[in-house]
Amino acid sequence: APERPENDLLKRLRALEFLRSDKALQRLANDADLYISLLEAFREDISRSCDVLLGAMQREDRKALALECHTMKISLRTIGAESLGEEAERLEMEENNGGAEQKLYFSFIASLEKLGSRLDAVFKAASRASLSESELQDKLRDFREALSFFDIQRLRALADEIASGAGGRSESQVMELRKCLDLLDYEAAEKILQELVTRKGPSWKRN
């Protein structure tokens, strides 16, 4: 079968020089939906982590600093931010061996905030590229029309259009849709497409 283009969000994530998305996906058995969910959770938690670090610095609470650095080390490596994960590990080790300099924490926090900003920009750009509900309904009608003529090329093209507009939320369903088309299982393909169209979620809506 010919190679299919991946969804827009994953393309944008792979383009980030500080994020080793391929390595992160390998750790997650190439589960793109899980990877996107972990990235979203990480984005939401960055502000809290920075506040925890700053508060622990003010209190000179080395135990809290080491614990938060340990947590960040795991989270950063999970999403593929390898260099920042190594920085978190160094801070954790220094904290356990007498304490790290405050300037190192300020640098680390600034890097975390920059990472959060870059991820926010990527997710927002992908969201703007997502298909609206009415556009998805149009795709469903087009799919059914192509199905009535057994137009396999058109059916595959529609699957690719859905993939590029899915915003990264339904990668597994899109892959299953393409598999059904390759197997000429049109009834199953239409059922998956209907699920994609009717599912509710921010990735299917424009900002």
mmCIF file of C-alpha atoms in Angstrom:
data_model
loop_
_atom_site.group_PDB
_atom_site.id
_atom_site.type_symbol
_atom_site.label_atom_id
_atom_site.label_comp_id
_atom_site.label_asym_id
_atom_site.label_seq_id
_atom_site.Cartn_x
_atom_site.Cartn_y
_atom_site.Cartn_z
ATOM 1 C CA ALA A 1 0.000 0.000 0.000
ATOM 2 C CA PRO A 2 1.272 3.543 -0.721
ATOM 3 C CA GLU A 3 2.583 5.594 2.185
ATOM 4 C CA ARG A 4 -0.037 7.844 3.790
ATOM 5 C CA PRO A 5 0.627 11.337 5.120
ATOM 6 C CA GLU A 6 0.435 11.648 8.908
ATOM 7 C CA ASN A 7 -1.791 14.153 10.647
ATOM 8 C CA ASP A 8 -0.815 17.803 10.817
ATOM 9 C CA LEU A 9 -0.107 17.923 14.545
ATOM 10 C CA LEU A 10 2.426 15.092 14.463
ATOM 11 C CA LYS A 11 4.141 16.690 11.480
ATOM 12 C CA ARG A 12 4.504 19.932 13.410
ATOM 13 C CA LEU A 13 5.765 18.123 16.508
ATOM 14 C CA ARG A 14 8.383 16.217 14.523
ATOM 15 C CA ALA A 15 9.658 19.542 13.177
ATOM 16 C CA LEU A 16 10.520 20.816 16.672
ATOM 17 C CA GLU A 17 14.292 20.542 17.016
ATOM 18 C CA PHE A 18 14.210 20.143 20.818
ATOM 19 C CA LEU A 19 11.588 17.360 20.814
ATOM 20 C CA ARG A 20 12.537 13.841 19.785
ATOM 21 C CA SER A 21 9.017 12.740 18.926
ATOM 22 C CA ASP A 22 10.158 9.577 17.149
ATOM 23 C CA LYS A 23 11.983 8.336 20.243
ATOM 24 C CA ALA A 24 9.029 9.188 22.486
ATOM 25 C CA LEU A 25 6.638 7.346 20.178
ATOM 26 C CA GLN A 26 8.866 4.264 20.190
ATOM 27 C CA ARG A 27 8.685 4.195 23.986
ATOM 28 C CA LEU A 28 4.889 4.336 23.709
ATOM 29 C CA ALA A 29 4.651 1.531 21.122
ATOM 30 C CA ASN A 30 3.887 4.181 18.461
ATOM 31 C CA ASP A 31 0.601 5.058 20.153
ATOM 32 C CA ALA A 32 0.122 8.553 18.703
ATOM 33 C CA ASP A 33 -3.117 9.213 20.611
ATOM 34 C CA LEU A 34 -1.394 8.471 23.917
ATOM 35 C CA TYR A 35 1.557 10.660 22.963
ATOM 36 C CA ILE A 36 -0.699 13.611 22.140
ATOM 37 C CA SER A 37 -2.559 13.144 25.433
ATOM 38 C CA LEU A 38 0.702 13.107 27.392
ATOM 39 C CA LEU A 39 1.881 16.268 25.649
ATOM 40 C CA GLU A 40 -1.392 18.013 26.468
ATOM 41 C CA ALA A 41 -1.142 16.975 30.120
ATOM 42 C CA PHE A 42 2.468 18.176 30.200
ATOM 43 C CA ARG A 43 1.499 21.580 28.754
ATOM 44 C CA GLU A 44 -1.162 22.015 31.410
ATOM 45 C CA ASP A 45 1.271 21.080 34.192
ATOM 46 C CA ILE A 46 4.243 23.293 33.243
ATOM 47 C CA SER A 47 2.987 26.339 35.144
ATOM 48 C CA ARG A 48 2.410 24.284 38.287
ATOM 49 C CA SER A 49 5.885 22.739 38.073
ATOM 50 C CA CYS A 50 7.538 26.141 37.713
ATOM 51 C CA ASP A 51 5.603 27.439 40.722
ATOM 52 C CA VAL A 52 6.635 24.401 42.779
ATOM 53 C CA LEU A 53 10.293 24.926 41.912
ATOM 54 C CA LEU A 54 10.190 28.649 42.695
ATOM 55 C CA GLY A 55 8.385 28.066 45.990
ATOM 56 C CA ALA A 56 10.824 25.353 47.060
ATOM 57 C CA MET A 57 13.749 27.625 46.155
ATOM 58 C CA GLN A 58 12.373 30.391 48.360
ATOM 59 C CA ARG A 59 11.912 27.966 51.253
ATOM 60 C CA GLU A 60 15.291 26.330 50.520
ATOM 61 C CA ASP A 61 13.455 23.016 50.579
ATOM 62 C CA ARG A 62 15.978 20.683 48.963
ATOM 63 C CA LYS A 63 13.773 17.624 49.334
ATOM 64 C CA ALA A 64 10.933 19.284 47.420
ATOM 65 C CA LEU A 65 13.353 20.518 44.753
ATOM 66 C CA ALA A 66 14.840 17.065 44.244
ATOM 67 C CA LEU A 67 11.385 15.475 44.095
ATOM 68 C CA GLU A 68 10.080 17.946 41.523
ATOM 69 C CA CYS A 69 13.228 17.601 39.400
ATOM 70 C CA HIS A 70 12.812 13.826 39.513
ATOM 71 C CA THR A 71 9.192 14.147 38.377
ATOM 72 C CA MET A 72 10.152 16.560 35.600
ATOM 73 C CA LYS A 73 12.981 14.275 34.473
ATOM 74 C CA ILE A 74 10.513 11.452 33.863
ATOM 75 C CA SER A 75 7.898 13.680 32.208
ATOM 76 C CA LEU A 76 10.391 15.389 29.912
ATOM 77 C CA ARG A 77 11.923 12.133 28.739
ATOM 78 C CA THR A 78 8.484 10.635 28.197
ATOM 79 C CA ILE A 79 7.528 13.391 25.738
ATOM 80 C CA GLY A 80 10.925 13.327 24.021
ATOM 81 C CA ALA A 81 12.461 16.492 25.509
ATOM 82 C CA GLU A 82 15.735 14.663 26.102
ATOM 83 C CA SER A 83 18.092 17.587 26.764
ATOM 84 C CA LEU A 84 15.764 19.165 29.319
ATOM 85 C CA GLY A 85 15.277 15.751 30.901
ATOM 86 C CA GLU A 86 19.044 15.490 31.341
ATOM 87 C CA GLU A 87 19.098 18.972 32.861
ATOM 88 C CA ALA A 88 16.410 17.949 35.350
ATOM 89 C CA GLU A 89 18.447 14.863 36.242
ATOM 90 C CA ARG A 90 21.577 16.965 36.883
ATOM 91 C CA LEU A 91 19.616 19.297 39.152
ATOM 92 C CA GLU A 92 18.173 16.337 41.035
ATOM 93 C CA MET A 93 21.633 14.854 41.560
ATOM 94 C CA GLU A 94 23.114 18.164 42.690
ATOM 95 C CA GLU A 95 20.219 18.733 45.069
ATOM 96 C CA ASN A 96 20.798 15.314 46.614
ATOM 97 C CA ASN A 97 24.498 16.128 46.972
ATOM 98 C CA GLY A 98 24.257 19.435 48.777
ATOM 99 C CA GLY A 99 22.188 21.710 46.567
ATOM 100 C CA ALA A 100 22.283 23.323 43.111
ATOM 101 C CA GLU A 101 22.894 27.005 42.406
ATOM 102 C CA GLN A 102 19.776 29.119 42.037
ATOM 103 C CA LYS A 103 20.869 30.408 38.637
ATOM 104 C CA LEU A 104 20.682 26.848 37.323
ATOM 105 C CA TYR A 105 17.066 26.615 38.436
ATOM 106 C CA PHE A 106 16.201 29.968 36.875
ATOM 107 C CA SER A 107 17.727 28.771 33.605
ATOM 108 C CA PHE A 108 15.814 25.483 33.821
ATOM 109 C CA ILE A 109 12.514 27.226 34.570
ATOM 110 C CA ALA A 110 13.054 29.605 31.635
ATOM 111 C CA SER A 111 13.646 26.605 29.373
ATOM 112 C CA LEU A 112 10.471 24.931 30.641
ATOM 113 C CA GLU A 113 8.443 28.063 29.955
ATOM 114 C CA LYS A 114 9.935 28.317 26.468
ATOM 115 C CA LEU A 115 9.062 24.665 25.816
ATOM 116 C CA GLY A 116 5.498 25.315 26.975
ATOM 117 C CA SER A 117 5.165 28.332 24.687
ATOM 118 C CA ARG A 118 6.455 26.403 21.680
ATOM 119 C CA LEU A 119 4.097 23.499 22.337
ATOM 120 C CA ASP A 120 1.162 25.897 22.794
ATOM 121 C CA ALA A 121 1.943 27.487 19.426
ATOM 122 C CA VAL A 122 2.109 24.090 17.701
ATOM 123 C CA PHE A 123 -1.156 22.848 19.207
ATOM 124 C CA LYS A 124 -2.952 26.097 18.347
ATOM 125 C CA ALA A 125 -1.685 26.015 14.764
ATOM 126 C CA ALA A 126 -2.819 22.414 14.374
ATOM 127 C CA SER A 127 -6.190 23.268 15.912
ATOM 128 C CA ARG A 128 -6.712 26.055 13.379
ATOM 129 C CA ALA A 129 -5.940 23.523 10.649
ATOM 130 C CA SER A 130 -8.517 21.064 11.996
ATOM 131 C CA LEU A 131 -11.757 20.373 10.206
ATOM 132 C CA SER A 132 -14.909 21.971 11.563
ATOM 133 C CA GLU A 133 -18.006 19.900 12.299
ATOM 134 C CA SER A 134 -19.730 21.066 9.109
ATOM 135 C CA GLU A 135 -16.620 20.248 7.068
ATOM 136 C CA LEU A 136 -16.590 16.757 8.565
ATOM 137 C CA GLN A 137 -20.229 16.292 7.608
ATOM 138 C CA ASP A 138 -19.284 17.296 4.072
ATOM 139 C CA LYS A 139 -16.484 14.712 4.107
ATOM 140 C CA LEU A 140 -18.957 12.046 5.223
ATOM 141 C CA ARG A 141 -21.308 12.884 2.355
ATOM 142 C CA ASP A 142 -18.397 12.827 -0.077
ATOM 143 C CA PHE A 143 -17.294 9.480 1.315
ATOM 144 C CA ARG A 144 -20.745 7.943 0.869
ATOM 145 C CA GLU A 145 -20.934 9.270 -2.684
ATOM 146 C CA ALA A 146 -17.500 7.820 -3.495
ATOM 147 C CA LEU A 147 -18.572 4.572 -1.841
ATOM 148 C CA SER A 148 -21.598 4.282 -4.104
ATOM 149 C CA PHE A 149 -19.256 4.399 -7.117
ATOM 150 C CA PHE A 150 -16.584 2.200 -5.464
ATOM 151 C CA ASP A 151 -14.114 5.012 -6.141
ATOM 152 C CA ILE A 152 -11.184 3.678 -4.093
ATOM 153 C CA GLN A 153 -8.837 6.535 -5.023
ATOM 154 C CA ARG A 154 -11.356 9.117 -3.856
ATOM 155 C CA LEU A 155 -12.047 7.138 -0.688
ATOM 156 C CA ARG A 156 -8.335 7.042 0.169
ATOM 157 C CA ALA A 157 -7.961 10.743 -0.616
ATOM 158 C CA LEU A 158 -10.814 11.509 1.792
ATOM 159 C CA ALA A 159 -9.103 9.431 4.495
ATOM 160 C CA ASP A 160 -5.939 11.478 4.025
ATOM 161 C CA GLU A 161 -7.895 14.743 4.208
ATOM 162 C CA ILE A 162 -9.427 13.599 7.485
ATOM 163 C CA ALA A 163 -6.007 12.614 8.813
ATOM 164 C CA SER A 164 -4.507 16.017 8.045
ATOM 165 C CA GLY A 165 -7.464 17.788 9.664
ATOM 166 C CA ALA A 166 -7.842 15.557 12.684
ATOM 167 C CA GLY A 167 -5.579 17.656 14.927
ATOM 168 C CA GLY A 168 -3.871 14.551 16.277
ATOM 169 C CA ARG A 169 -6.794 13.320 18.402
ATOM 170 C CA SER A 170 -7.943 10.313 16.355
ATOM 171 C CA GLU A 171 -4.787 8.919 14.801
ATOM 172 C CA SER A 172 -5.645 5.315 15.700
ATOM 173 C CA GLN A 173 -9.115 5.575 14.128
ATOM 174 C CA VAL A 174 -7.693 7.180 10.997
ATOM 175 C CA MET A 175 -5.161 4.353 10.688
ATOM 176 C CA GLU A 176 -7.967 1.816 11.092
ATOM 177 C CA LEU A 177 -9.987 3.638 8.429
ATOM 178 C CA ARG A 178 -7.107 3.387 5.966
ATOM 179 C CA LYS A 179 -6.670 -0.301 6.783
ATOM 180 C CA CYS A 180 -10.343 -0.928 6.005
ATOM 181 C CA LEU A 181 -9.965 0.835 2.670
ATOM 182 C CA ASP A 182 -6.902 -1.227 1.801
ATOM 183 C CA LEU A 183 -8.933 -4.369 2.592
ATOM 184 C CA LEU A 184 -11.892 -3.003 0.582
ATOM 185 C CA ASP A 185 -14.057 -3.276 3.701
ATOM 186 C CA TYR A 186 -16.193 -0.258 2.872
ATOM 187 C CA GLU A 187 -18.929 -0.916 5.427
ATOM 188 C CA ALA A 188 -16.426 -0.905 8.302
ATOM 189 C CA ALA A 189 -14.714 2.172 6.841
ATOM 190 C CA GLU A 190 -17.985 4.106 6.720
ATOM 191 C CA LYS A 191 -18.729 3.153 10.336
ATOM 192 C CA ILE A 192 -15.340 4.487 11.495
ATOM 193 C CA LEU A 193 -15.822 7.687 9.530
ATOM 194 C CA GLN A 194 -19.244 8.183 11.138
ATOM 195 C CA GLU A 195 -17.619 7.822 14.575
ATOM 196 C CA LEU A 196 -15.020 10.415 13.629
ATOM 197 C CA VAL A 197 -17.662 12.856 12.442
ATOM 198 C CA THR A 198 -19.933 12.487 15.474
ATOM 199 C CA ARG A 199 -17.222 12.485 18.157
ATOM 200 C CA LYS A 200 -17.072 15.673 20.175
ATOM 201 C CA GLY A 201 -13.815 17.322 21.223
ATOM 202 C CA PRO A 202 -11.691 20.475 20.904
ATOM 203 C CA SER A 203 -9.536 19.043 18.129
ATOM 204 C CA TRP A 204 -12.496 18.995 15.775
ATOM 205 C CA LYS A 205 -13.352 22.647 16.304
ATOM 206 C CA ARG A 206 -11.782 25.819 15.054
ATOM 207 C CA ASN A 207 -10.565 28.433 17.528
#
